[in-house]
Structures are given as structure tokens and as C-alpha cells.
C-alpha positions as YAML, in Angstrom:
chain: A
units: angstrom
residues:
- id: 1
  name: VAL
  ca: [13.88, -44.66, 141.03]
- id: 2
  name: GLN
  ca: [16.62, -46.97, 142.64]
- id: 3
  name: LEU
  ca: [19.71, -45.45, 143.82]
- id: 4
  name: GLN
  ca: [22.70, -48.24, 144.79]
- id: 5
  name: ALA
  ca: [25.47, -45.95, 146.52]
- id: 6
  name: SER
  ca: [29.33, -47.34, 146.66]
- id: 7
  name: GLY
  ca: [32.15, -46.97, 147.74]
- id: 8
  name: GLY
  ca: [32.51, -46.42, 151.55]
- id: 9
  name: GLY
  ca: [34.56, -47.60, 153.80]
- id: 10
  name: LEU
  ca: [37.41, -47.37, 156.46]
- id: 11
  name: VAL
  ca: [39.42, -45.14, 156.86]
- id: 12
  name: GLN
  ca: [41.64, -41.97, 158.33]
- id: 13
  name: ALA
  ca: [41.85, -39.28, 159.26]
- id: 14
  name: GLY
  ca: [42.73, -36.37, 156.54]
- id: 15
  name: ASP
  ca: [42.30, -39.00, 153.24]
- id: 16
  name: SER
  ca: [39.82, -38.61, 151.12]
- id: 17
  name: LEU
  ca: [36.94, -40.87, 149.88]
- id: 18
  name: ARG
  ca: [35.05, -40.39, 146.54]
- id: 19
  name: LEU
  ca: [31.40, -42.15, 146.73]
- id: 20
  name: SER
  ca: [29.57, -43.23, 143.27]
- id: 21
  name: CYS
  ca: [25.42, -43.56, 143.45]
- id: 22
  name: THR
  ca: [23.88, -45.23, 140.90]
- id: 23
  name: ALA
  ca: [20.33, -44.56, 139.33]
- id: 24
  name: LEU
  ca: [18.59, -47.68, 137.88]
- id: 25
  name: GLY
  ca: [15.26, -48.02, 136.41]
- id: 26
  name: ARG
  ca: [14.98, -44.06, 135.13]
- id: 27
  name: ALA
  ca: [17.80, -42.20, 133.85]
- id: 28
  name: SER
  ca: [19.15, -40.09, 136.53]
- id: 29
  name: SER
  ca: [18.98, -36.74, 134.40]
- id: 30
  name: ASN
  ca: [15.13, -36.86, 134.78]
- id: 31
  name: TYR
  ca: [16.15, -36.02, 138.91]
- id: 32
  name: ILE
  ca: [17.94, -33.28, 141.37]
- id: 33
  name: MET
  ca: [20.70, -35.28, 143.12]
- id: 34
  name: GLY
  ca: [21.80, -35.67, 146.03]
- id: 35
  name: TRP
  ca: [23.59, -36.47, 149.66]
- id: 36
  name: PHE
  ca: [22.40, -37.00, 153.15]
- id: 37
  name: ARG
  ca: [24.38, -38.55, 156.09]
- id: 38
  name: GLN
  ca: [22.99, -39.81, 159.60]
- id: 39
  name: ALA
  ca: [25.77, -40.47, 162.17]
- id: 40
  name: PRO
  ca: [24.84, -42.21, 164.72]
- id: 41
  name: GLY
  ca: [22.07, -40.70, 167.99]
- id: 42
  name: LYS
  ca: [21.93, -38.03, 165.02]
- id: 43
  name: GLU
  ca: [19.26, -36.77, 162.84]
- id: 44
  name: ARG
  ca: [19.73, -37.44, 158.20]
- id: 45
  name: GLU
  ca: [21.30, -34.14, 157.82]
- id: 46
  name: PHE
  ca: [21.52, -32.54, 154.14]
- id: 47
  name: VAL
  ca: [25.52, -32.93, 152.88]
- id: 48
  name: GLY
  ca: [24.90, -31.53, 148.91]
- id: 49
  name: GLY
  ca: [23.02, -31.30, 145.99]
- id: 50
  name: VAL
  ca: [23.43, -30.79, 142.50]
- id: 51
  name: SER
  ca: [21.38, -29.74, 139.72]
- id: 52
  name: ARG
  ca: [19.52, -32.49, 136.59]
- id: 53
  name: ARG
  ca: [22.61, -30.47, 133.79]
- id: 54
  name: ALA
  ca: [25.04, -30.73, 136.94]
- id: 55
  name: ASP
  ca: [25.43, -26.79, 136.17]
- id: 56
  name: ARG
  ca: [24.43, -25.71, 140.12]
- id: 57
  name: THR
  ca: [24.78, -27.15, 142.95]
- id: 58
  name: TYR
  ca: [23.95, -26.21, 147.08]
- id: 59
  name: TYR
  ca: [26.04, -27.10, 150.56]
- id: 60
  name: SER
  ca: [25.46, -27.61, 153.92]
- id: 61
  name: ASP
  ca: [27.37, -24.96, 156.21]
- id: 62
  name: SER
  ca: [28.84, -28.13, 158.03]
- id: 63
  name: VAL
  ca: [30.80, -29.94, 154.27]
- id: 64
  name: MET
  ca: [31.06, -26.59, 152.19]
- id: 65
  name: GLY
  ca: [35.03, -26.35, 150.63]
- id: 66
  name: ARG
  ca: [35.24, -30.53, 151.77]
- id: 67
  name: PHE
  ca: [32.62, -32.53, 149.41]
- id: 68
  name: THR
  ca: [31.76, -32.14, 146.50]
- id: 69
  name: VAL
  ca: [29.07, -33.55, 144.65]
- id: 70
  name: SER
  ca: [28.92, -34.01, 140.65]
- id: 71
  name: ARG
  ca: [27.47, -35.93, 138.55]
- id: 72
  name: ASP
  ca: [27.79, -38.00, 135.30]
- id: 73
  name: ASN
  ca: [23.88, -38.65, 133.39]
- id: 74
  name: ALA
  ca: [25.78, -40.80, 130.96]
- id: 75
  name: LYS
  ca: [26.53, -42.86, 133.21]
- id: 76
  name: ASN
  ca: [23.62, -42.56, 135.40]
- id: 77
  name: THR
  ca: [26.11, -41.47, 138.73]
- id: 78
  name: VAL
  ca: [26.14, -39.10, 141.11]
- id: 79
  name: TYR
  ca: [29.44, -38.57, 142.95]
- id: 80
  name: LEU
  ca: [30.67, -37.17, 147.10]
- id: 81
  name: GLN
  ca: [34.10, -37.06, 146.78]
- id: 82
  name: ILE
  ca: [34.86, -35.51, 150.83]
- id: 83
  name: ASP
  ca: [38.39, -34.43, 151.62]
- id: 84
  name: SER
  ca: [39.75, -34.60, 154.64]
- id: 85
  name: LEU
  ca: [37.83, -36.51, 155.82]
- id: 86
  name: LYS
  ca: [37.68, -35.91, 159.95]
- id: 87
  name: PRO
  ca: [36.16, -37.96, 162.63]
- id: 88
  name: GLU
  ca: [33.35, -36.34, 163.05]
- id: 89
  name: ASP
  ca: [32.13, -36.90, 159.08]
- id: 90
  name: THR
  ca: [31.13, -40.61, 160.28]
- id: 91
  name: ALA
  ca: [28.11, -41.63, 159.34]
- id: 92
  name: VAL
  ca: [25.70, -43.45, 156.90]
- id: 93
  name: TYR
  ca: [25.59, -41.52, 153.69]
- id: 94
  name: TYR
  ca: [23.10, -41.59, 151.44]
- id: 95
  name: CYS
  ca: [22.16, -40.00, 147.58]
- id: 96
  name: SER
  ca: [18.38, -39.05, 147.23]
- id: 97
  name: ALA
  ca: [16.77, -38.13, 143.92]
- id: 98
  name: SER
  ca: [14.39, -35.20, 143.95]
- id: 99
  name: LEU
  ca: [11.92, -34.05, 141.10]
- id: 100
  name: GLY
  ca: [12.19, -30.75, 142.73]
- id: 101
  name: THR
  ca: [13.54, -26.97, 140.98]
- id: 102
  name: SER
  ca: [16.75, -26.80, 143.62]
- id: 103
  name: PRO
  ca: [19.47, -29.21, 145.16]
- id: 104
  name: SER
  ca: [18.93, -26.86, 147.93]
- id: 105
  name: SER
  ca: [15.15, -27.53, 148.69]
- id: 106
  name: VAL
  ca: [16.26, -29.72, 150.32]
- id: 107
  name: SER
  ca: [12.64, -30.95, 151.76]
- id: 108
  name: SER
  ca: [12.10, -32.62, 147.70]
- id: 109
  name: TYR
  ca: [14.11, -35.04, 148.06]
- id: 110
  name: ILE
  ca: [11.77, -38.30, 148.40]
- id: 111
  name: TYR
  ca: [13.58, -41.07, 146.50]
- id: 112
  name: TRP
  ca: [16.70, -42.85, 148.81]
- id: 113
  name: GLY
  ca: [19.27, -45.84, 147.99]
- id: 114
  name: GLN
  ca: [19.90, -47.98, 150.92]
- id: 115
  name: GLY
  ca: [23.52, -45.95, 151.74]
- id: 116
  name: THR
  ca: [26.95, -46.67, 152.53]
- id: 117
  name: GLN
  ca: [29.35, -46.53, 155.59]
- id: 118
  name: VAL
  ca: [32.08, -43.85, 155.99]
- id: 119
  name: THR
  ca: [33.97, -44.90, 159.15]
- id: 120
  name: VAL
  ca: [35.90, -41.99, 160.41]
- id: 121
  name: SER
  ca: [39.13, -42.95, 162.61]
- id: 122
  name: SER
  ca: [41.13, -40.61, 164.29]
...
């Protein structure tokens, strides 16, 4: 499966942003979908994930309450809604797909998109 992320940009602290990721080649409903981010000089970190039927979500503690992962299988698209953006949210955001059994199984995400840059100014 190929993943194409979009929706990043330069925003101000406090703004909201919605990232999108479209799956190509295979139906996204075959996969658990997730989002990761990588800030300059830091390792890639898991942000959140959603189950195949969107009945379960899982988030890292660092983004709980501000980030929402959702999906529309009819559009083969997964979304990441980010509210109350902070400068420390600045990173390249990657969507990822998993053939695992739970969106919380971080190591099961093995398919990656190209990433979309989010820059938050203070």
C-alpha cells in the first residue's frame, strides 16, 4: 500500500490543523492506520492510531486530548485533527499502516507515507 499525507503547513500557536492521508493500491480498511511525528533532532514518535473499523483509537500521553485520529474507509483516508497547536508540535508528520491487531501496537506499523511538515510559530 502507498500512503500520501497532506495538509501540513505553517500555523500559529493555538490554531487547529487537519492532516489527511490517503491509501493507494489497496483498500485502507485492510489496515490499522496511525500517525507518527519526527521533530528536528529527535526520534520518530507515535502519535495515535485507529482500528480498521474506527471503533478503537489509541494515543500517546503527550498528545492526549488535543489530537484526534479518524478515518473514512469509503475515501481510503485517515485524518489527524490537531487542536491548540503548540510550537513543540513542530515536526514532520507521517501516516503509517499496520496489519496488526491493535492500534496501540506501535511496532506493527510497517508501511509509511512521505510525511507532511507542520510548523507552529509562537
